[in-house]
Amino acid sequence: MLNANDIRKQFPILDQTIYGKPLIYLDNAATTQKPLCVTDCIATSYNEINSNVHRGIHHLSQIATEQFEAARGKVATFINAQRSHEIIFTRGTTESINLVATSFGNTFINQGDEIVISTMEHHSNIVPWQMLCQRTGAKLRVVPLTHDLRFDFDAYKNRLNEKTRLVSVTHVSNVLGTINPIKEIIETAHSHGIPVLVDAAQSSPHIKTDVQAMDADFLAFSGHKMYGPTGIGVLYGKEKWLNAMQPYQFGGEMIQTVHFEKTTFNELPYKFEAGTPNYIGAIALGTAIDFIQAIGMENIAAHESALTRYTVERLKEIDNMRIFGTPDGAAISFLVGDIHPADMGTLLDRLGIAIRTGHHCAQPLIDYIGIPGTVRASFAMYNTKEEADVLIDGIKRVAKMFG
Ligand code: PLP
């Protein structure tokens, strides 16, 4: 088991007061805070080794390149990728999905083809596919949810046919905290010869990610949601798909030869990394991964699930509480009576409690449930039961104010 109180010492931002109250940071699904080792790594990298990667023959450039490529290796190990050139550094989950929508789309999607997503997707796993469909005349098919807001597996099977070219689904819902049966979703798609993209933005910080065990064709996640810096993320892709796909962006580093008549492209992963990459971000993401590995993904998962279960039970003490779906991840969405989520969020903020309110970039899901939005509390490794208790007391206070 991990000791959250010990871990908190690594996160100085948590040690502050907001409106005179100790900060209770429960907006981790939006972004996590950064441990000292990550912020130190960023400062040290800029102060000691900064130099553009893959370009210079001089000492600093070689060290920066070595550390950048070592970070790629750490990511590969973290998600159990077979080859480190299957790891493409991007700006985050959103860019990773856009990369696939553009490059896989340009290569493999034609008029009449179909792409399958689910009702519980984040906008960044909806809009890129919608735009691809508009460009190509392909069709977006959406898997509904069951009455208890889980991925409807039977409906999913019915959506797959000989026109389906790709399935793109989230592993964990950022609104409901539901963990989808990703292995079965992939197995079913593969039985029809259809590749699958996994949006791992909400799973990579919380549960072990193993691209080989789940047999994902593509997997996307963001560094900033797993204790790393902003502006760095990952696309994993199976070598056979990445090799077959057109490049995403064009420019320096992604080329092999350039002549005015013709350009040839670099090998993986550089073919998909045009321009100067965020190498300091990647190196610091590597440090965040070291930090997570030292604590242990199993310990993190056990701590966060226990905290989620505890909070769900305590939330049920509150009159007119509605918890949406089954929060088996680390996020809980709820509403109390007809108190607007923005009112609840504003008043909790006055008590030093940072939670998220609104549609959480998943408007179709919020419309599907038929509510104005939710209040969402989401946990990380440094949150404690005492903080959950303060949240419950805060909600009770707000509920009392609204009578
Ligand atoms: N997918 C899911 C499930 C998310 O929760 C998020 C962010 O909240 C994203 C994608 C987009 O991530 P980013 O904004 O880091 O690109």
CSV table of C-alpha atoms and ligand atoms in Angstrom, one decimal:
chain,number,residue,atom,x,y,z
A,1,MET,CA,0.0,0.0,0.0
A,2,LEU,CA,1.2,3.5,-0.6
A,3,ASN,CA,1.3,6.3,2.0
A,4,ALA,CA,-0.5,9.3,0.5
A,5,ASN,CA,0.7,11.6,3.3
A,6,ASP,CA,4.3,10.7,2.5
A,7,ILE,CA,3.8,11.1,-1.3
A,8,ARG,CA,2.2,14.6,-0.8
A,9,LYS,CA,5.6,15.9,0.4
A,10,GLN,CA,6.7,15.6,-3.2
A,11,PHE,CA,3.9,17.9,-4.4
A,12,PRO,CA,4.5,21.4,-2.9
A,13,ILE,CA,1.5,22.9,-4.7
A,14,LEU,CA,-0.8,20.8,-2.4
A,15,ASP,CA,0.6,22.5,0.6
A,16,GLN,CA,-1.3,25.8,0.4
A,17,THR,CA,-4.6,27.5,1.4
A,18,ILE,CA,-7.3,28.8,-0.9
A,19,TYR,CA,-9.6,31.4,0.7
A,20,GLY,CA,-8.0,30.5,4.0
A,21,LYS,CA,-8.8,26.8,3.7
A,22,PRO,CA,-6.4,24.0,3.0
A,23,LEU,CA,-6.4,23.1,-0.7
A,24,ILE,CA,-8.3,19.9,-1.5
A,25,TYR,CA,-7.3,19.1,-5.1
A,26,LEU,CA,-9.9,16.8,-6.7
A,27,ASP,CA,-9.6,17.7,-10.3
A,28,ASN,CA,-7.0,15.1,-11.3
A,29,ALA,CA,-8.9,13.8,-14.3
A,30,ALA,CA,-8.3,17.3,-15.8
A,31,THR,CA,-4.6,17.4,-14.9
A,32,THR,CA,-2.5,16.0,-12.1
A,33,GLN,CA,0.0,18.0,-10.0
A,34,LYS,CA,3.7,17.5,-10.6
A,35,PRO,CA,6.2,16.0,-8.2
A,36,LEU,CA,9.4,17.7,-7.4
A,37,CYS,CA,11.4,15.2,-9.4
A,38,VAL,CA,9.5,16.2,-12.6
A,39,THR,CA,9.9,20.0,-12.0
A,40,ASP,CA,13.5,19.5,-11.1
A,41,CYS,CA,14.1,17.4,-14.2
A,42,ILE,CA,12.6,20.2,-16.4
A,43,ALA,CA,14.9,22.8,-14.7
A,44,THR,CA,18.0,20.6,-14.8
A,45,SER,CA,17.4,19.7,-18.4
A,46,TYR,CA,17.2,23.3,-19.5
A,47,ASN,CA,20.0,24.4,-17.2
A,48,GLU,CA,22.5,21.6,-18.1
A,49,ILE,CA,21.8,19.7,-21.3
A,50,ASN,CA,19.5,21.8,-23.5
A,51,SER,CA,20.4,21.4,-27.1
A,52,ASN,CA,18.3,20.4,-30.2
A,53,VAL,CA,18.0,16.6,-30.6
A,54,HIS,CA,19.0,14.4,-33.6
A,55,ARG,CA,20.7,17.4,-35.2
A,56,GLY,CA,24.0,18.2,-33.7
A,57,ILE,CA,27.2,16.2,-33.5
A,58,HIS,CA,28.3,18.2,-30.5
A,59,HIS,CA,28.3,16.9,-27.0
A,60,LEU,CA,25.2,18.5,-25.6
A,61,SER,CA,23.1,17.5,-28.6
A,62,GLN,CA,24.2,14.0,-28.2
A,63,ILE,CA,23.3,13.9,-24.5
A,64,ALA,CA,19.9,15.5,-25.1
A,65,THR,CA,19.3,13.0,-27.9
A,66,GLU,CA,20.3,10.1,-25.7
A,67,GLN,CA,18.0,11.3,-22.9
A,68,PHE,CA,15.1,11.9,-25.3
A,69,GLU,CA,15.4,8.4,-26.8
A,70,ALA,CA,15.8,6.9,-23.3
A,71,ALA,CA,12.5,8.5,-22.4
A,72,ARG,CA,10.9,6.8,-25.5
A,73,GLY,CA,12.3,3.5,-24.1
A,74,LYS,CA,10.7,4.2,-20.7
A,75,VAL,CA,7.3,4.9,-22.3
A,76,ALA,CA,7.7,1.6,-24.3
A,77,THR,CA,8.4,-0.3,-21.1
A,78,PHE,CA,5.6,1.5,-19.2
A,79,ILE,CA,2.9,0.3,-21.7
A,80,ASN,CA,4.8,-2.9,-22.6
A,81,ALA,CA,5.2,-2.0,-26.3
A,82,GLN,CA,7.3,-4.5,-28.2
A,83,ARG,CA,9.4,-1.9,-30.0
A,84,SER,CA,10.4,1.6,-28.9
A,85,HIS,CA,9.9,3.0,-32.5
A,86,GLU,CA,6.2,2.2,-32.0
A,87,ILE,CA,6.1,5.2,-29.6
A,88,ILE,CA,5.4,8.5,-31.2
A,89,PHE,CA,5.7,11.7,-29.1
A,90,THR,CA,2.9,14.1,-29.6
A,91,ARG,CA,1.4,17.1,-27.7
A,92,GLY,CA,-1.1,14.8,-25.9
A,93,THR,CA,-4.1,12.5,-26.4
A,94,THR,CA,-5.9,15.0,-28.6
A,95,GLU,CA,-3.0,15.3,-31.0
A,96,SER,CA,-2.4,11.5,-31.0
A,97,ILE,CA,-6.0,10.9,-32.0
A,98,ASN,CA,-5.9,13.6,-34.7
A,99,LEU,CA,-2.7,12.0,-36.0
A,100,VAL,CA,-4.5,8.7,-36.5
A,101,ALA,CA,-7.6,10.3,-37.9
A,102,THR,CA,-5.5,12.2,-40.4
A,103,SER,CA,-2.8,9.6,-41.3
A,104,PHE,CA,-4.8,6.4,-41.0
A,105,GLY,CA,-7.8,8.3,-42.4
A,106,ASN,CA,-5.9,9.5,-45.5
A,107,THR,CA,-4.5,6.1,-46.1
A,108,PHE,CA,-7.4,3.7,-45.4
A,109,ILE,CA,-10.8,5.6,-45.1
A,110,ASN,CA,-13.0,6.0,-48.2
A,111,GLN,CA,-16.6,7.0,-48.9
A,112,GLY,CA,-19.1,4.5,-47.4
A,113,ASP,CA,-16.6,3.2,-44.8
A,114,GLU,CA,-17.6,3.2,-41.1
A,115,ILE,CA,-15.8,4.2,-37.9
A,116,VAL,CA,-17.2,3.1,-34.5
A,117,ILE,CA,-17.0,5.1,-31.3
A,118,SER,CA,-19.0,5.1,-28.1
A,119,THR,CA,-21.5,7.5,-26.5
A,120,MET,CA,-19.0,8.1,-23.6
A,121,GLU,CA,-16.2,9.5,-25.6
A,122,HIS,CA,-14.4,12.8,-24.9
A,123,HIS,CA,-14.7,15.4,-27.7
A,124,SER,CA,-11.2,14.6,-28.8
A,125,ASN,CA,-12.3,11.1,-29.6
A,126,ILE,CA,-15.4,12.3,-31.5
A,127,VAL,CA,-14.6,15.5,-33.5
A,128,PRO,CA,-11.5,14.2,-35.4
A,129,TRP,CA,-13.6,11.3,-36.6
A,130,GLN,CA,-16.5,13.5,-37.5
A,131,MET,CA,-14.2,15.7,-39.5
A,132,LEU,CA,-12.7,12.7,-41.2
A,133,CYS,CA,-16.2,11.5,-42.1
A,134,GLN,CA,-17.0,14.9,-43.6
A,135,ARG,CA,-13.9,14.9,-45.7
A,136,THR,CA,-14.3,11.4,-47.0
A,137,GLY,CA,-18.0,10.5,-46.9
A,138,ALA,CA,-17.4,7.8,-44.3
A,139,LYS,CA,-20.0,7.3,-41.6
A,140,LEU,CA,-19.7,7.6,-37.8
A,141,ARG,CA,-21.5,4.8,-35.9
A,142,VAL,CA,-22.0,5.3,-32.2
A,143,VAL,CA,-22.4,2.5,-29.6
A,144,PRO,CA,-25.1,3.4,-27.0
A,145,LEU,CA,-24.9,2.7,-23.3
A,146,THR,CA,-26.9,0.3,-21.2
A,147,HIS,CA,-29.5,1.5,-18.6
A,148,ASP,CA,-26.7,1.7,-16.0
A,149,LEU,CA,-24.5,3.8,-18.3
A,150,ARG,CA,-22.1,1.0,-19.3
A,151,PHE,CA,-20.8,0.3,-22.8
A,152,ASP,CA,-23.5,-1.7,-24.5
A,153,PHE,CA,-21.6,-4.8,-25.8
A,154,ASP,CA,-24.5,-6.3,-27.7
A,155,ALA,CA,-25.2,-3.0,-29.5
A,156,TYR,CA,-21.4,-2.8,-30.2
A,157,LYS,CA,-21.4,-6.2,-31.9
A,158,ASN,CA,-24.3,-5.1,-34.1
A,159,ARG,CA,-22.4,-2.0,-35.2
A,160,LEU,CA,-19.5,-4.0,-36.6
A,161,ASN,CA,-19.7,-5.1,-40.2
A,162,GLU,CA,-17.7,-5.4,-43.4
A,163,LYS,CA,-17.7,-1.6,-43.8
A,164,THR,CA,-16.1,-0.9,-40.4
A,165,ARG,CA,-12.5,0.3,-40.8
A,166,LEU,CA,-11.7,1.3,-37.2
A,167,VAL,CA,-13.0,1.2,-33.7
A,168,SER,CA,-12.0,4.1,-31.3
A,169,VAL,CA,-13.0,3.9,-27.7
A,170,THR,CA,-12.0,5.1,-24.3
A,171,HIS,CA,-10.6,2.7,-21.8
A,172,VAL,CA,-11.9,4.7,-18.8
A,173,SER,CA,-14.7,7.3,-19.0
A,174,ASN,CA,-13.5,10.8,-17.9
A,175,VAL,CA,-17.1,11.6,-16.8
A,176,LEU,CA,-18.4,8.4,-15.2
A,177,GLY,CA,-15.1,6.7,-14.2
A,178,THR,CA,-16.4,3.5,-15.8
A,179,ILE,CA,-13.7,1.1,-16.9
A,180,ASN,CA,-14.6,-0.4,-20.2
A,181,PRO,CA,-13.9,-4.1,-21.0
A,182,ILE,CA,-11.2,-3.0,-23.5
A,183,LYS,CA,-9.7,-6.5,-24.0
A,184,GLU,CA,-13.1,-7.9,-25.1
A,185,ILE,CA,-13.8,-4.8,-27.2
A,186,ILE,CA,-10.6,-5.3,-29.1
A,187,GLU,CA,-11.0,-9.1,-29.4
A,188,THR,CA,-14.4,-8.6,-30.9
A,189,ALA,CA,-13.2,-6.0,-33.4
A,190,HIS,CA,-10.2,-8.2,-34.3
A,191,SER,CA,-12.5,-11.2,-35.0
A,192,HIS,CA,-13.8,-9.0,-37.9
A,193,GLY,CA,-10.3,-7.9,-38.9
A,194,ILE,CA,-10.9,-4.3,-37.6
A,195,PRO,CA,-8.1,-2.4,-35.8
A,196,VAL,CA,-8.8,-0.5,-32.5
A,197,LEU,CA,-7.6,2.8,-31.1
A,198,VAL,CA,-7.7,3.0,-27.3
A,199,ASP,CA,-8.1,6.4,-25.7
A,200,ALA,CA,-6.0,5.8,-22.5
A,201,ALA,CA,-6.0,9.4,-21.3
A,202,GLN,CA,-7.9,8.4,-18.1
A,203,SER,CA,-6.5,4.9,-17.7
A,204,SER,CA,-2.7,5.4,-18.1
A,205,PRO,CA,-2.5,7.3,-14.8
A,206,HIS,CA,-4.6,4.8,-12.8
A,207,ILE,CA,-4.3,1.2,-14.1
A,208,LYS,CA,-1.6,-0.8,-15.7
A,209,THR,CA,-1.4,-0.3,-19.4
A,210,ASP,CA,-0.2,-3.3,-21.5
A,211,VAL,CA,-0.7,-2.8,-25.2
A,212,GLN,CA,0.4,-6.3,-26.0
A,213,ALA,CA,-1.9,-8.0,-23.5
A,214,MET,CA,-4.9,-5.9,-24.7
A,215,ASP,CA,-3.6,-6.2,-28.3
A,216,ALA,CA,-4.3,-2.5,-29.0
A,217,ASP,CA,-3.5,-1.3,-32.6
A,218,PHE,CA,-3.2,2.3,-31.4
A,219,LEU,CA,-3.2,3.8,-27.9
A,220,ALA,CA,-3.1,7.5,-26.9
A,221,PHE,CA,-2.4,9.3,-23.6
A,222,SER,CA,-1.3,12.6,-22.2
A,223,GLY,CA,1.8,13.2,-20.0
A,224,HIS,CA,0.1,15.9,-17.9
A,225,LYS,CA,-2.6,13.6,-16.6
A,226,MET,CA,0.1,11.2,-15.2
A,227,TYR,CA,2.3,13.6,-13.2
A,228,GLY,CA,4.3,14.7,-16.2
A,229,PRO,CA,4.5,18.1,-17.9
A,230,THR,CA,1.9,19.6,-20.2
A,231,GLY,CA,2.5,19.6,-24.0
A,232,ILE,CA,3.8,16.1,-24.2
A,233,GLY,CA,1.8,12.9,-25.0
A,234,VAL,CA,2.1,9.6,-26.7
A,235,LEU,CA,0.7,7.7,-29.6
A,236,TYR,CA,1.5,4.0,-29.6
A,237,GLY,CA,0.9,2.3,-32.9
A,238,LYS,CA,1.6,-1.2,-34.1
A,239,GLU,CA,4.6,-1.1,-36.4
A,240,LYS,CA,2.6,-2.6,-39.3
A,241,TRP,CA,0.0,0.2,-39.2
A,242,LEU,CA,2.5,3.1,-38.6
A,243,ASN,CA,4.6,1.9,-41.6
A,244,ALA,CA,1.5,1.7,-43.8
A,245,MET,CA,0.2,5.2,-42.8
A,246,GLN,CA,1.0,8.5,-44.5
A,247,PRO,CA,2.9,11.0,-42.4
A,248,TYR,CA,0.9,13.5,-40.3
A,249,GLN,CA,2.9,16.7,-40.7
A,250,PHE,CA,5.8,17.6,-43.0
A,251,GLY,CA,9.1,19.3,-42.3
A,252,GLY,CA,12.4,18.7,-40.6
A,253,GLU,CA,13.3,15.4,-39.1
A,254,MET,CA,10.5,13.4,-40.7
A,255,ILE,CA,12.3,13.2,-44.0
A,256,GLN,CA,15.1,11.0,-45.4
A,257,THR,CA,15.9,13.0,-48.5
A,258,VAL,CA,14.5,16.3,-49.9
A,259,HIS,CA,14.8,17.4,-53.5
A,260,PHE,CA,12.6,19.9,-55.2
A,261,GLU,CA,11.3,17.1,-57.4
A,262,LYS,CA,10.7,14.5,-54.6
A,263,THR,CA,10.9,13.9,-50.9
A,264,THR,CA,11.4,10.5,-49.2
A,265,PHE,CA,10.3,10.0,-45.6
A,266,ASN,CA,12.3,8.9,-42.5
A,267,GLU,CA,11.8,5.6,-40.7
A,268,LEU,CA,9.7,5.1,-37.6
A,269,PRO,CA,9.2,6.9,-35.2
A,270,TYR,CA,10.7,10.1,-36.8
A,271,LYS,CA,8.3,9.9,-39.8
A,272,PHE,CA,5.6,11.1,-37.5
A,273,GLU,CA,7.7,13.6,-35.5
A,274,ALA,CA,8.1,16.6,-37.8
A,275,GLY,CA,10.0,19.6,-36.5
A,276,THR,CA,11.8,20.1,-33.2
A,277,PRO,CA,10.0,17.7,-30.7
A,278,ASN,CA,9.2,18.7,-27.1
A,279,TYR,CA,12.3,16.7,-26.0
A,280,ILE,CA,12.5,18.4,-22.5
A,281,GLY,CA,8.8,17.4,-22.0
A,282,ALA,CA,9.5,13.9,-23.1
A,283,ILE,CA,12.5,13.6,-20.8
A,284,ALA,CA,10.4,14.9,-17.9
A,285,LEU,CA,7.6,12.4,-18.8
A,286,GLY,CA,10.3,9.7,-18.5
A,287,THR,CA,11.0,11.0,-15.0
A,288,ALA,CA,7.2,10.9,-14.2
A,289,ILE,CA,7.1,7.3,-15.3
A,290,ASP,CA,10.1,6.5,-13.1
A,291,PHE,CA,8.2,8.1,-10.2
A,292,ILE,CA,5.0,6.1,-10.9
A,293,GLN,CA,7.0,2.9,-11.3
A,294,ALA,CA,8.8,3.4,-8.0
A,295,ILE,CA,5.5,3.7,-6.2
A,296,GLY,CA,4.0,0.9,-8.2
A,297,MET,CA,1.0,1.0,-10.5
A,298,GLU,CA,-0.8,-1.7,-8.5
A,299,ASN,CA,-0.4,0.3,-5.3
A,300,ILE,CA,-1.7,3.4,-7.1
A,301,ALA,CA,-4.7,1.6,-8.5
A,302,ALA,CA,-5.5,0.0,-5.1
A,303,HIS,CA,-5.3,3.3,-3.3
A,304,GLU,CA,-7.4,5.2,-5.8
A,305,SER,CA,-10.1,2.5,-6.1
A,306,ALA,CA,-10.4,2.3,-2.3
A,307,LEU,CA,-10.7,6.0,-2.1
A,308,THR,CA,-13.3,6.0,-4.8
A,309,ARG,CA,-15.4,3.3,-3.1
A,310,TYR,CA,-15.2,5.1,0.2
A,311,THR,CA,-16.3,8.4,-1.3
A,312,VAL,CA,-19.2,6.8,-3.2
A,313,GLU,CA,-20.4,5.2,0.0
A,314,ARG,CA,-20.2,8.5,1.9
A,315,LEU,CA,-21.8,10.4,-0.9
A,316,LYS,CA,-24.8,8.1,-0.5
A,317,GLU,CA,-25.4,9.6,2.9
A,318,ILE,CA,-26.5,12.9,1.3
A,319,ASP,CA,-30.2,13.4,0.5
A,320,ASN,CA,-31.2,13.6,-3.2
A,321,MET,CA,-27.7,12.5,-4.3
A,322,ARG,CA,-27.5,11.1,-7.8
A,323,ILE,CA,-24.3,9.3,-8.8
A,324,PHE,CA,-24.0,8.7,-12.5
A,325,GLY,CA,-22.9,5.3,-13.8
A,326,THR,CA,-20.5,3.0,-12.0
A,327,PRO,CA,-17.4,4.9,-10.9
A,328,ASP,CA,-14.9,2.0,-10.9
A,329,GLY,CA,-12.0,4.2,-12.0
A,330,ALA,CA,-10.9,7.3,-10.1
A,331,ALA,CA,-13.6,9.8,-11.1
A,332,ILE,CA,-17.1,10.2,-9.6
A,333,SER,CA,-19.8,12.3,-11.3
A,334,PHE,CA,-22.9,13.4,-9.3
A,335,LEU,CA,-25.6,15.9,-8.8
A,336,VAL,CA,-27.5,16.9,-5.6
A,337,GLY,CA,-31.2,17.5,-6.1
A,338,ASP,CA,-31.6,20.4,-8.6
A,339,ILE,CA,-28.5,22.3,-7.4
A,340,HIS,CA,-26.8,23.4,-10.6
A,341,PRO,CA,-23.3,21.9,-10.9
A,342,ALA,CA,-21.7,25.4,-11.4
A,343,ASP,CA,-23.3,26.6,-8.1
A,344,MET,CA,-22.0,23.5,-6.3
A,345,GLY,CA,-18.5,24.0,-7.9
A,346,THR,CA,-18.3,27.7,-7.0
A,347,LEU,CA,-19.3,27.1,-3.4
A,348,LEU,CA,-17.0,24.2,-2.9
A,349,ASP,CA,-14.2,26.3,-4.3
A,350,ARG,CA,-14.8,28.8,-1.5
A,351,LEU,CA,-14.2,25.9,0.9
A,352,GLY,CA,-10.8,25.2,-0.8
A,353,ILE,CA,-12.1,22.2,-2.7
A,354,ALA,CA,-11.2,22.0,-6.4
A,355,ILE,CA,-13.6,19.9,-8.4
A,356,ARG,CA,-14.8,20.0,-12.0
A,357,THR,CA,-18.3,21.0,-13.2
A,358,GLY,CA,-20.0,21.0,-16.5
A,359,HIS,CA,-20.0,18.7,-19.5
A,360,HIS,CA,-16.3,17.6,-19.1
A,361,CYS,CA,-15.8,17.8,-22.9
A,362,ALA,CA,-18.3,15.0,-23.3
A,363,GLN,CA,-21.4,16.9,-24.4
A,364,PRO,CA,-23.1,13.9,-26.2
A,365,LEU,CA,-22.9,11.8,-23.0
A,366,ILE,CA,-24.3,14.6,-20.9
A,367,ASP,CA,-27.2,15.0,-23.5
A,368,TYR,CA,-27.7,11.3,-23.5
A,369,ILE,CA,-28.2,11.3,-19.7
A,370,GLY,CA,-30.4,14.4,-20.1
A,371,ILE,CA,-28.8,16.6,-17.4
A,372,PRO,CA,-27.1,20.1,-17.5
A,373,GLY,CA,-23.8,18.7,-16.5
A,374,THR,CA,-22.3,17.0,-13.4
A,375,VAL,CA,-20.0,17.7,-10.5
A,376,ARG,CA,-16.9,15.5,-10.8
A,377,ALA,CA,-14.5,14.6,-8.1
A,378,SER,CA,-11.4,12.7,-9.4
A,379,PHE,CA,-8.6,11.3,-7.4
A,380,ALA,CA,-4.8,10.8,-7.7
A,381,MET,CA,-2.2,8.9,-5.6
A,382,TYR,CA,-1.8,11.9,-3.2
A,383,ASN,CA,-5.4,12.2,-2.1
A,384,THR,CA,-6.6,11.0,1.3
A,385,LYS,CA,-9.7,9.8,3.0
A,386,GLU,CA,-9.6,12.9,5.1
A,387,GLU,CA,-9.9,15.0,1.9
A,388,ALA,CA,-12.8,12.9,0.9
A,389,ASP,CA,-14.4,13.6,4.2
A,390,VAL,CA,-13.9,17.3,3.7
A,391,LEU,CA,-15.6,17.0,0.3
A,392,ILE,CA,-18.6,15.3,1.9
A,393,ASP,CA,-18.9,17.9,4.6
A,394,GLY,CA,-18.6,20.6,2.0
A,395,ILE,CA,-21.4,19.1,-0.2
A,396,LYS,CA,-23.6,18.7,2.9
A,397,ARG,CA,-23.0,22.4,3.7
A,398,VAL,CA,-23.9,23.5,0.2
A,399,ALA,CA,-27.0,21.3,0.1
A,400,LYS,CA,-28.1,22.8,3.4
A,401,MET,CA,-27.7,26.3,2.0
A,402,PHE,CA,-30.0,25.4,-0.9
A,403,GLY,CA,-32.5,23.9,1.6
B,1,PLP,N1,-9.7,11.6,-23.8
B,1,PLP,C1,-10.1,11.6,-22.5
B,1,PLP,C2,-10.9,10.4,-22.0
B,1,PLP,C3,-9.9,12.7,-21.6
B,1,PLP,O1,-10.3,12.6,-20.4
B,1,PLP,C4,-9.1,13.8,-22.1
B,1,PLP,C5,-8.9,14.9,-21.3
B,1,PLP,O2,-9.5,15.2,-20.3
B,1,PLP,C6,-8.7,13.7,-23.5
B,1,PLP,C7,-9.0,12.6,-24.2
B,1,PLP,C8,-7.9,14.9,-24.1
B,1,PLP,O3,-6.7,15.0,-23.4
B,1,PLP,P1,-5.7,16.2,-23.7
B,1,PLP,O4,-6.5,17.4,-23.5
B,1,PLP,O5,-4.6,16.0,-22.8
B,1,PLP,O6,-5.2,16.0,-25.2
